[in-house]
Short mmCIF file of C-alpha atoms in Angstrom, two decimals:
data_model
loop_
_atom_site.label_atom_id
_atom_site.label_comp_id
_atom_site.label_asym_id
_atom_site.label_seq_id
_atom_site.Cartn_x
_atom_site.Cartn_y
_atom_site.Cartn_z
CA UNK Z 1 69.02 132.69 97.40
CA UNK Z 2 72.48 131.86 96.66
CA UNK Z 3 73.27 128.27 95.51
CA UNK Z 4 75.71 126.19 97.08
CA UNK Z 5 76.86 122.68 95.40
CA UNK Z 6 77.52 120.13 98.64
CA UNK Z 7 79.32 117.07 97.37
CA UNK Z 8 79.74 113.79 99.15
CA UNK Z 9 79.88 110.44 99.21
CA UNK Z 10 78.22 107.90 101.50
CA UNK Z 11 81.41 105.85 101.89
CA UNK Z 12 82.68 109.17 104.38
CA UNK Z 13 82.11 109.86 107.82
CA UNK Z 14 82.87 112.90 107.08
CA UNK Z 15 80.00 113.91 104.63
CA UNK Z 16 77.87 111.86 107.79
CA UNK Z 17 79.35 114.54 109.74
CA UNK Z 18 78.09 117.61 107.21
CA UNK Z 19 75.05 116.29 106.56
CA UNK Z 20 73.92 116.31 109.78
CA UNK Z 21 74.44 120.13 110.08
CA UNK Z 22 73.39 120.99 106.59
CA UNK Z 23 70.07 121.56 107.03
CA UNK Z 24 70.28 123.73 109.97
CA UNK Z 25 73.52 125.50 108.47
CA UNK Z 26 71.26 126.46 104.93
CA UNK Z 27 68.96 127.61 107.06
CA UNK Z 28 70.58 130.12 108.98
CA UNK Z 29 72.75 131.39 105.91
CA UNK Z 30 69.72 131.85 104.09
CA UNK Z 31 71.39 129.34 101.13
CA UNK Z 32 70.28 126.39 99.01
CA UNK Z 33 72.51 123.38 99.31
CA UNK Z 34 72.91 121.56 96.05
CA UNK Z 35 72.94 118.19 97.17
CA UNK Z 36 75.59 116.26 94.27
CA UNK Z 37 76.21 112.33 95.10
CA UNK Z 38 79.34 111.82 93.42
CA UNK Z 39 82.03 108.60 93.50
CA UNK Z 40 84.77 109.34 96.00
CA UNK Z 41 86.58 106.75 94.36
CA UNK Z 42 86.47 108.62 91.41
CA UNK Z 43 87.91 111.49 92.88
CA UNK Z 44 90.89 109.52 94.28
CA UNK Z 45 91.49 108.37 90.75
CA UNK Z 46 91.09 111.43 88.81
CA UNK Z 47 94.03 112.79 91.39
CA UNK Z 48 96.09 109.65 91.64
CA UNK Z 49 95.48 110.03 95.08
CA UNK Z 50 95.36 107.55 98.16
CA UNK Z 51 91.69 107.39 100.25
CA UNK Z 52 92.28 107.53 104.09
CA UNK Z 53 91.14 103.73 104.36
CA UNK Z 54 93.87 102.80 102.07
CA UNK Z 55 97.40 103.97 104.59
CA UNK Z 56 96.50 101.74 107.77
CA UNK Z 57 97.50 104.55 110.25
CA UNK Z 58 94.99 106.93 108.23
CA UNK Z 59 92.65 104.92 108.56
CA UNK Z 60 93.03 104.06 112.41
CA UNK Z 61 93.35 107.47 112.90
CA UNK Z 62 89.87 108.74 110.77
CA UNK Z 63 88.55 106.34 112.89
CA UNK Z 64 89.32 107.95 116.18
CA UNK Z 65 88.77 111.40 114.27
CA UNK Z 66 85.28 110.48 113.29
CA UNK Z 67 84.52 109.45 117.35
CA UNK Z 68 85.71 112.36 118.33
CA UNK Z 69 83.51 114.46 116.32
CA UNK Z 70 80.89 112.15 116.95
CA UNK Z 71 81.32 113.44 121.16
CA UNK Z 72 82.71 116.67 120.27
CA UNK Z 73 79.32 116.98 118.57
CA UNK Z 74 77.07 114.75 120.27
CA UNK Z 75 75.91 112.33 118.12
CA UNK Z 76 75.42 108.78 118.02
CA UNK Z 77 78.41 106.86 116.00
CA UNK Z 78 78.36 103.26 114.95
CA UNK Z 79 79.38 102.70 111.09
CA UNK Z 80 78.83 100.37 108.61
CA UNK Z 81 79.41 96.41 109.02
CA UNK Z 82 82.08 96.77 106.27
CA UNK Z 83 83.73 99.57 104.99
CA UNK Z 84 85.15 100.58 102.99
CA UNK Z 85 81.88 99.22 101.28
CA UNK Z 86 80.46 99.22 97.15
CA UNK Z 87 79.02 102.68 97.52
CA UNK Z 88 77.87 102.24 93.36
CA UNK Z 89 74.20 101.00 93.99
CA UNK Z 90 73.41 103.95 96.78
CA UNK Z 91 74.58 106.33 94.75
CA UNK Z 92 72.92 105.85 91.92
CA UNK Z 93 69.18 105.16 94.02
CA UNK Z 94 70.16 108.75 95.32
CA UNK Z 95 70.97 110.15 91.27
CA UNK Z 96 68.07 108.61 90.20
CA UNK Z 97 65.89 110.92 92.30
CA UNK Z 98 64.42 113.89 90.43
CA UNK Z 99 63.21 116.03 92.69
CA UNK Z 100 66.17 117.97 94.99
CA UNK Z 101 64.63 118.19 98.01
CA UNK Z 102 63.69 114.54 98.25
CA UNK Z 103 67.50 113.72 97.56
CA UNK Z 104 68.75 115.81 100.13
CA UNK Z 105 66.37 114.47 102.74
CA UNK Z 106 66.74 110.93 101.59
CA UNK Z 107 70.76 111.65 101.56
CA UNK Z 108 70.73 112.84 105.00
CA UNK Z 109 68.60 110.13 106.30
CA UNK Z 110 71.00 107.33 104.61
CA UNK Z 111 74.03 109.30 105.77
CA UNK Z 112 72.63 108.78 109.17
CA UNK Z 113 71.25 105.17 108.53
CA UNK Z 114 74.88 103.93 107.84
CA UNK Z 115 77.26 106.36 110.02
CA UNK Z 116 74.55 106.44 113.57
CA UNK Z 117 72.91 103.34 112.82
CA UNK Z 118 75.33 100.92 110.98
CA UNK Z 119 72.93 100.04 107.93
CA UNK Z 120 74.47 98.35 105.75
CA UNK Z 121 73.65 100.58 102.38
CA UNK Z 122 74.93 98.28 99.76
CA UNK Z 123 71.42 96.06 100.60
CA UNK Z 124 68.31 96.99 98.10
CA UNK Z 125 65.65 96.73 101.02
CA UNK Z 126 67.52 98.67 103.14
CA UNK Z 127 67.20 101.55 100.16
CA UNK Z 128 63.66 100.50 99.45
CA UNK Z 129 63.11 100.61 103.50
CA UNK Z 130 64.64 104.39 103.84
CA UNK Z 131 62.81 105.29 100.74
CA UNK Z 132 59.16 104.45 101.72
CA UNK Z 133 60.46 106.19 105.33
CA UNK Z 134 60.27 108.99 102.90
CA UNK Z 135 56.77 108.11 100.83
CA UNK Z 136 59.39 107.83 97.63
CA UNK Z 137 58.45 105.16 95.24
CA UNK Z 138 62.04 103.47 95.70
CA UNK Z 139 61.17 99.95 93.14
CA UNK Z 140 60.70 102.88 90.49
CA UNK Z 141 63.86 104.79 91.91
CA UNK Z 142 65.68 101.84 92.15
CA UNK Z 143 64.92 100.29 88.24
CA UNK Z 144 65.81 104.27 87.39
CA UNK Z 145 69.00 103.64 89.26
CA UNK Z 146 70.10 100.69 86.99
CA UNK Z 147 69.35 102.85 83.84
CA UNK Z 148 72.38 103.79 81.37
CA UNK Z 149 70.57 107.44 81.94
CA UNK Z 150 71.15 107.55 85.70
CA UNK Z 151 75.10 105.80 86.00
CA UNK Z 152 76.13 108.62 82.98
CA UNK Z 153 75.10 111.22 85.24
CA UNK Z 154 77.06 110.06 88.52
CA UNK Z 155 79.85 109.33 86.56
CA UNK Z 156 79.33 113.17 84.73
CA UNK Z 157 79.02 114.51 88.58
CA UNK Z 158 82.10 112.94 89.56
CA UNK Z 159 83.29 114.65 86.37
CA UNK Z 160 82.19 117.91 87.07
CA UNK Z 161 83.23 118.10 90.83
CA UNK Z 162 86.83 117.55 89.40
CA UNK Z 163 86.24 120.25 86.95
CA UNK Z 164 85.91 122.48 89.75
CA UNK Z 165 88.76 121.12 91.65
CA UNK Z 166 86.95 119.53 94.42
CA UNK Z 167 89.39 116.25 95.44
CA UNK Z 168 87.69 115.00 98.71
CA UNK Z 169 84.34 114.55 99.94
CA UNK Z 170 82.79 116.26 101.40
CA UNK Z 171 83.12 119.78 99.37
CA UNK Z 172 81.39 122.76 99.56
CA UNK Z 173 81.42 124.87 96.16
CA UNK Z 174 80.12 128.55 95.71
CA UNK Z 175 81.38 131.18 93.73
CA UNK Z 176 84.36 128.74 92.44
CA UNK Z 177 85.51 128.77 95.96
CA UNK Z 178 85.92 125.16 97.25
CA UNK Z 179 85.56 124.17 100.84
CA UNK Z 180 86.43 120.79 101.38
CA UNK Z 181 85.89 119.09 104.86
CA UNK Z 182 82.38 119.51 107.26
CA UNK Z 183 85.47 121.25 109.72
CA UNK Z 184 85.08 123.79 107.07
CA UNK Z 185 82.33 124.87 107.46
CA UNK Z 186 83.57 127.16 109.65
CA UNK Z 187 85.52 128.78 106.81
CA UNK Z 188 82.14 128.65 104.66
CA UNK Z 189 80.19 130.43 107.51
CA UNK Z 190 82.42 133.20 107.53
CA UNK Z 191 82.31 133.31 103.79
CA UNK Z 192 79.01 133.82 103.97
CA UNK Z 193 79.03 137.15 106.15
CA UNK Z 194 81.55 138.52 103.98
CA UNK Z 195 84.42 138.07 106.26
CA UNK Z 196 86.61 135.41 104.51
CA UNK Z 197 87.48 136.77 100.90
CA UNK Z 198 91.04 135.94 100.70
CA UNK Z 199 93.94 139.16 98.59
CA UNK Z 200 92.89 136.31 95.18
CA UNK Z 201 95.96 138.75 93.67
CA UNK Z 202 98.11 137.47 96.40
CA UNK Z 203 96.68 133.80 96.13
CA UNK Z 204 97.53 134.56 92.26
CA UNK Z 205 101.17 135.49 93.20
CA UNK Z 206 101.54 132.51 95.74
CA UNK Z 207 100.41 130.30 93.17
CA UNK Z 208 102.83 130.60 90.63
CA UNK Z 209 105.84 130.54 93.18
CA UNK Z 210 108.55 128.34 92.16
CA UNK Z 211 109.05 125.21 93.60
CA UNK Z 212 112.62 124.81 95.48
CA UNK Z 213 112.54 121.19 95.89
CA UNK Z 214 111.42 117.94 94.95
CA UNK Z 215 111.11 114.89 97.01
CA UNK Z 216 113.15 113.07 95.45
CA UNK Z 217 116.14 115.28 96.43
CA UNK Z 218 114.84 114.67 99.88
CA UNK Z 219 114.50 111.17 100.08
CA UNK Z 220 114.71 110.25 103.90
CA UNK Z 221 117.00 107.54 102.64
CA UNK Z 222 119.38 110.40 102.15
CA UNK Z 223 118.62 112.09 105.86
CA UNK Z 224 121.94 110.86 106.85
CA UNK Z 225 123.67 112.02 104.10
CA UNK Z 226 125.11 115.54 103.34
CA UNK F 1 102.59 118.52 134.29
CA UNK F 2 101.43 116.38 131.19
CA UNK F 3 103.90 116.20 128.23
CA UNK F 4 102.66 116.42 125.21
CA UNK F 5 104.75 115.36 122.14
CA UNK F 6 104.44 118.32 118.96
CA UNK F 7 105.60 116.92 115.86
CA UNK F 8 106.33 119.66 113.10
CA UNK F 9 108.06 120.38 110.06
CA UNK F 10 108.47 123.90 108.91
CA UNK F 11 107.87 123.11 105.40
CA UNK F 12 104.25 122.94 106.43
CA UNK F 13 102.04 126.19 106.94
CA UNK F 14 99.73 124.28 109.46
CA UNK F 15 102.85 123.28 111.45
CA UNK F 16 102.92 127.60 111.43
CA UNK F 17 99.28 128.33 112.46
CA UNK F 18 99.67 125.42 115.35
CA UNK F 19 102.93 126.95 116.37
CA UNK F 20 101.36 130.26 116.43
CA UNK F 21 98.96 129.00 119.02
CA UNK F 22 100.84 126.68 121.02
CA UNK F 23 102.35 128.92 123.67
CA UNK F 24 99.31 130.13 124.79
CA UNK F 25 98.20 126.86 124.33
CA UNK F 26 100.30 125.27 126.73
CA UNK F 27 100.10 127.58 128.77
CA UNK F 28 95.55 127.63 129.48
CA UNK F 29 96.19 123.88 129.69
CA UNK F 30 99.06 123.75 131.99
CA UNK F 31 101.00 121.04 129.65
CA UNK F 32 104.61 120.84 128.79
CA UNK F 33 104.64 120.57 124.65
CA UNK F 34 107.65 118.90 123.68
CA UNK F 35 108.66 120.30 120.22
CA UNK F 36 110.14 117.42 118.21
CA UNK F 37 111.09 118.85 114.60
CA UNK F 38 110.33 115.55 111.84
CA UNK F 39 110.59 115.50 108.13
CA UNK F 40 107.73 115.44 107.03
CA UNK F 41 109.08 114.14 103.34
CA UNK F 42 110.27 111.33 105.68
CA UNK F 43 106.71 110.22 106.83
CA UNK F 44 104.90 110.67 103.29
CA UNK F 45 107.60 108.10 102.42
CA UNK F 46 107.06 105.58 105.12
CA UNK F 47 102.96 105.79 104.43
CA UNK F 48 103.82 105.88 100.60
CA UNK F 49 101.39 108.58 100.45
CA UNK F 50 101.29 112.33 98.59
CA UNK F 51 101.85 115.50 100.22
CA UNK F 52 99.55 118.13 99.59
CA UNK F 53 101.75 119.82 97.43
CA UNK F 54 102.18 117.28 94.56
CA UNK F 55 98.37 117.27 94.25
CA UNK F 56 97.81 120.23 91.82
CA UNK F 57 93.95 120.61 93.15
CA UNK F 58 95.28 119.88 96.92
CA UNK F 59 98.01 122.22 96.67
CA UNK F 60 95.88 125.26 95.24
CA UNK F 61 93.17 124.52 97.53
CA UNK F 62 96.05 124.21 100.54
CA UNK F 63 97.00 127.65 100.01
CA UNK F 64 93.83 129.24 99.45
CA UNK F 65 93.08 127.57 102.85
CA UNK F 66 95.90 128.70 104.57
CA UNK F 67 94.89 132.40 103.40
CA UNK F 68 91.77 131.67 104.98
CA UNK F 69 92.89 130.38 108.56
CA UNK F 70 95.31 133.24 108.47
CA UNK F 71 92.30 135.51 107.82
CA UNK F 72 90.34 133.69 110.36
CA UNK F 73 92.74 133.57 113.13
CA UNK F 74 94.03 137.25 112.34
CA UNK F 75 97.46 136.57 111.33
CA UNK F 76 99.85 137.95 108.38
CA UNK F 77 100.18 135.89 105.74
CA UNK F 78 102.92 135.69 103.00
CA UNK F 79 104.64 132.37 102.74
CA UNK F 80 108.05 131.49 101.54
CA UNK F 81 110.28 132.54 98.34
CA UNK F 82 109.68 128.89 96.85
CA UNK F 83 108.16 125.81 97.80
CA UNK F 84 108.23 123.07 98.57
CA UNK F 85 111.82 123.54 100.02
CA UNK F 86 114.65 121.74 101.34
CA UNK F 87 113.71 121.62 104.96
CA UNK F 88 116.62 119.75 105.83
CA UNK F 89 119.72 122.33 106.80
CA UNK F 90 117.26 124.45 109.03
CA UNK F 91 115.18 120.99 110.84
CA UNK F 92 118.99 120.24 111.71
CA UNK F 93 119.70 123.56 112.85
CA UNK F 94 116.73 123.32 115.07
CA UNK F 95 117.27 119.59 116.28
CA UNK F 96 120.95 120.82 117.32
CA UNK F 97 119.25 123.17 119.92
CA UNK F 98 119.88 121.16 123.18
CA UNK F 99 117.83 123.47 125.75
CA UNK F 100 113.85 122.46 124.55
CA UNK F 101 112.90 126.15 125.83
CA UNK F 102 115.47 127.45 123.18
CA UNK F 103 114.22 125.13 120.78
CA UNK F 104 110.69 125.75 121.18
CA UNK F 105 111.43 129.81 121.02
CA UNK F 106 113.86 129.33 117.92
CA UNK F 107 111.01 127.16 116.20
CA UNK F 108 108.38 129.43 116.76
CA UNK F 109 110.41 132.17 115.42
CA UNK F 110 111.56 130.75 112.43
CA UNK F 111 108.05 129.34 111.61
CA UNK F 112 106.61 132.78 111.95
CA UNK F 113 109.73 134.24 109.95
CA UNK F 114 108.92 132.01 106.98
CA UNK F 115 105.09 131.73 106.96
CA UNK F 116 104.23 135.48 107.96
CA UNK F 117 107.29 137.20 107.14
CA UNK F 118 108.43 135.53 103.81
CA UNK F 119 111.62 134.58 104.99
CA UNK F 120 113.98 131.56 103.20
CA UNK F 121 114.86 129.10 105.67
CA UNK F 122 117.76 127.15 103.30
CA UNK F 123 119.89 130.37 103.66
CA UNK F 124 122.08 130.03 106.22
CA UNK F 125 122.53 133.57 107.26
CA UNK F 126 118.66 133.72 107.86
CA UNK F 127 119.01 131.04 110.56
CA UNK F 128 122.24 132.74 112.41
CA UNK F 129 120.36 136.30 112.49
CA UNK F 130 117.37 134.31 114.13
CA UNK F 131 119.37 132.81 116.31
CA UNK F 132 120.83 135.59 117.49
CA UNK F 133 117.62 137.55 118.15
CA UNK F 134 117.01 135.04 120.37
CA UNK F 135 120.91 135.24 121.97
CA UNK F 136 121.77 131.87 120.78
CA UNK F 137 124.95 130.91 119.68
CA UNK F 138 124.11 130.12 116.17
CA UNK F 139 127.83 129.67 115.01
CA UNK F 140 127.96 126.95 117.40
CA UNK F 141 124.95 125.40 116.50
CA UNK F 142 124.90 125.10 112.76
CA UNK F 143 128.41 122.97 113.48
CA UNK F 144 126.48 121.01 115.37
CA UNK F 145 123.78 120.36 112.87
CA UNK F 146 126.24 119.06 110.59
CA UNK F 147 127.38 116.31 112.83
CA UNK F 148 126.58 112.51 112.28
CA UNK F 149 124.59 113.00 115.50
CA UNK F 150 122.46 115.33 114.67
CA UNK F 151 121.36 114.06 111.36
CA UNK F 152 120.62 110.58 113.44
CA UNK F 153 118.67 112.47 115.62
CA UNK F 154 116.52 114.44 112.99
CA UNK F 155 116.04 110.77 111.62
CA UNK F 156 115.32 109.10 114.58
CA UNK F 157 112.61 111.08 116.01
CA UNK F 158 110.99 111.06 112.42
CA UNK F 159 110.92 107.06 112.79
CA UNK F 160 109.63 107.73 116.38
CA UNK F 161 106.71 109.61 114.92
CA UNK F 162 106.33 106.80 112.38
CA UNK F 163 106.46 104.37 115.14
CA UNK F 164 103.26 106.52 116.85
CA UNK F 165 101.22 106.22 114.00
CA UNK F 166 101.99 109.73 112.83
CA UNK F 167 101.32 110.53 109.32
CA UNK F 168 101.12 114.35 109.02
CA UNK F 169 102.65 117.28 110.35
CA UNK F 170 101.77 119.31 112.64
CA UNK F 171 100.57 115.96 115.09
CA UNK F 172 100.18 116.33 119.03
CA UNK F 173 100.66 113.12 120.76
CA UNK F 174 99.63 112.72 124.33
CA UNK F 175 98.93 109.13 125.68
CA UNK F 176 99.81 107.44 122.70
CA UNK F 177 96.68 109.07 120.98
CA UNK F 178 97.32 111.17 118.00
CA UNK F 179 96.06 114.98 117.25
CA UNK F 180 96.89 115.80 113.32
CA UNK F 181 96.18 119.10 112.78
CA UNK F 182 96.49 122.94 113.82
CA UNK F 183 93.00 122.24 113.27
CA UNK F 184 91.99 119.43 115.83
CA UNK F 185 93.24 121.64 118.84
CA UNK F 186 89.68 121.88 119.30
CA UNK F 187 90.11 117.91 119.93
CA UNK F 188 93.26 117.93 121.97
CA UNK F 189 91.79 120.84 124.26
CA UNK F 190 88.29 118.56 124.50
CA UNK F 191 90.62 115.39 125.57
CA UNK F 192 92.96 117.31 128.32
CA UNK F 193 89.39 118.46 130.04
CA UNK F 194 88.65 114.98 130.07
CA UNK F 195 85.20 115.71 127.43
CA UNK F 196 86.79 113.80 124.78
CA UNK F 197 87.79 109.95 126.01
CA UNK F 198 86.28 108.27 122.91
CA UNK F 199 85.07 104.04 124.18
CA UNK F 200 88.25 102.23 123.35
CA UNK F 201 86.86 98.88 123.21
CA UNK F 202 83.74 100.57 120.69
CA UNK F 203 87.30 101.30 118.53
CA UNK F 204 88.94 98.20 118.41
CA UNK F 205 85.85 96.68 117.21
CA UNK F 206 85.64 98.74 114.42
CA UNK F 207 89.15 98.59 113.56
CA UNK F 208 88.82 95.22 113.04
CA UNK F 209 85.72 95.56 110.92
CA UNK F 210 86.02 93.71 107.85
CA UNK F 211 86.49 95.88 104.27
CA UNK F 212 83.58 95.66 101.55
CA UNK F 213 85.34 96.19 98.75
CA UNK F 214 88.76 97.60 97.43
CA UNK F 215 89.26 100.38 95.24
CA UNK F 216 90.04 98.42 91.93
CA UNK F 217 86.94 96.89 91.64
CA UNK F 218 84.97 100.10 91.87
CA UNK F 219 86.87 102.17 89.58
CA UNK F 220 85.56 104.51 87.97
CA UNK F 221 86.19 103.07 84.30
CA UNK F 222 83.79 100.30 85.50
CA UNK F 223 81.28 103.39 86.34
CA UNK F 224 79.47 102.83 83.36
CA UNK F 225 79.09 99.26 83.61
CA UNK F 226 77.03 96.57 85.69
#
């Protein structure tokens, strides 16, 4: 059964949105789905980068994007009561657990808690709630959580999903092919039957193209000159 | 007819695969799609945000994705000589194009020269041979795209996008709501059936929801610690 590592964070509607079809999706593709909490935040730093809640149209707009999909694919949508939110103490209940098929249902059913339900996930009961939900031990999860142990290895998943490349949440990783976005899976799918291996010589070529421009040298502050 | 407003830049490939689609587009939805050629340089400057391509990670995985959709959507794919390039000579040449039938045929053509066909769009003698396939005066209008007015114009209906809340090219906008994305079609054709009215008021409300946190205080130096 082929292995596939599915990165997210909680603080993304987006990863609400994959979760909600992973289970169904490793199902009929016959794969496991790695299920790797890392720190989006950490991402976003690793790549200098800007999150979409951090450019105020962006963030308007994933809004709107996120309702959409929420019609488009039937399914309840309320958010958290403040986001962005301190995704730190989630996270690490959801490293902390051993065993991976309890993370990926207890994932999925916090994912849904927070995105369909508007739980607020930065509370301990409402971990300790979702946890006995699941007949987990969450007081033993959660003292794990606070361990040195268990905040090394989110910070070493965060690590390793940059290793690979992976900037956004949430990302799909098999074969060293990363599909970042739950409207990829669509691309992943079609992976998966064999039908979306792109010319990697070409990709090679494309890669190393030069570059005939930098910003800079197109400043819009210069549109009117020249 | 409805009027919908198609924001592009040719320096992006998914400006290309949403060209490639739009006729027919328009066309199954019986809408008018006003193409309004923006620098897109000129929007990740109002936002102060990166464009894909100064993202080493983003930009790989933005061409491997493109090779994908191109796969997926059974087009050619070869990209240009170099790029990033400077967009500027042929969005000018384009925004000189009075007639928006002739500018919407010209744009097509060129995007499809460049993204499919390899060609370079900052040589001039590319544009005037495109032109003429399509038995415009291309003499004519390169003198007009170096004209005050035209350089205005190119400028002014970037701010106009800014002004809509558009961030990224390609963007459909259609009762001041915005569609980013060859890839949110999907959306816009959901929204002109009438499937895809998201509850406005359900928005505002969570626009207006307070933030949790900001990004300094969870980064990911401080993952090791509390």
């Amino acid at each position: 059964m082929k292995n596939i590592l599915f990165y997210f964070d909680i603080i993304s509607p987006y990863a609400w949105l994959a979760a909600m079809k992973a289970p169904d999706f490793a199902k009929q593709y016959k794969i496991n789905l790695e299920w790797k909490p890392v720190l989006f935040a950490g991402l976003l730093k690793a790549y200098q980068n800007l999150g979409p809640a951090e450019i105020p149209a962006k963030r308007e707009y994933t809004i709107k994007d996120t309702m959409r999909w929420a019609l488009y694919e039937g399914l309840k949508y309320q958010g958290p009561p403040k986001h962005p939110f301190n995704p730190l103490k989630a996270l690490r209940f959801l490293t902390a657990i051993e065993d991976p098929q309890s993370l990926a249902q207890l994932s999925h059913r916090l994912l849904h808690a927070i995105w369909a339900e508007g739980l607020d996930p930065t509370q301990e009961n409402n971990l300790l709630r979702l946890a006995q939900e699941k007949n987990l031990d969450g007081k033993k999860i959660l003292a794990q959580a606070q361990s040195q142990e268990i905040k090394e290895r989110l910070s070493q998943n965060t690590q390793e999903a940059v290793r690979q490349k992976v900037f956004g949440v949430p990302s799909f990783v098999v074969d060293h092919e990363v599909f970042w976005g739950h409207d990829r899976m669509l691309h992943l799918a079609a992976y998966l039957k064999g039908k979306l291996n792109i010319d990697q010589e070409k990709f090679k070529t494309i890669l190393i193209r030069p570059r005939g421009i930098d910003r800079k040298e197109i400043n819009p502050q210069n549109l009117l000159k020249n």
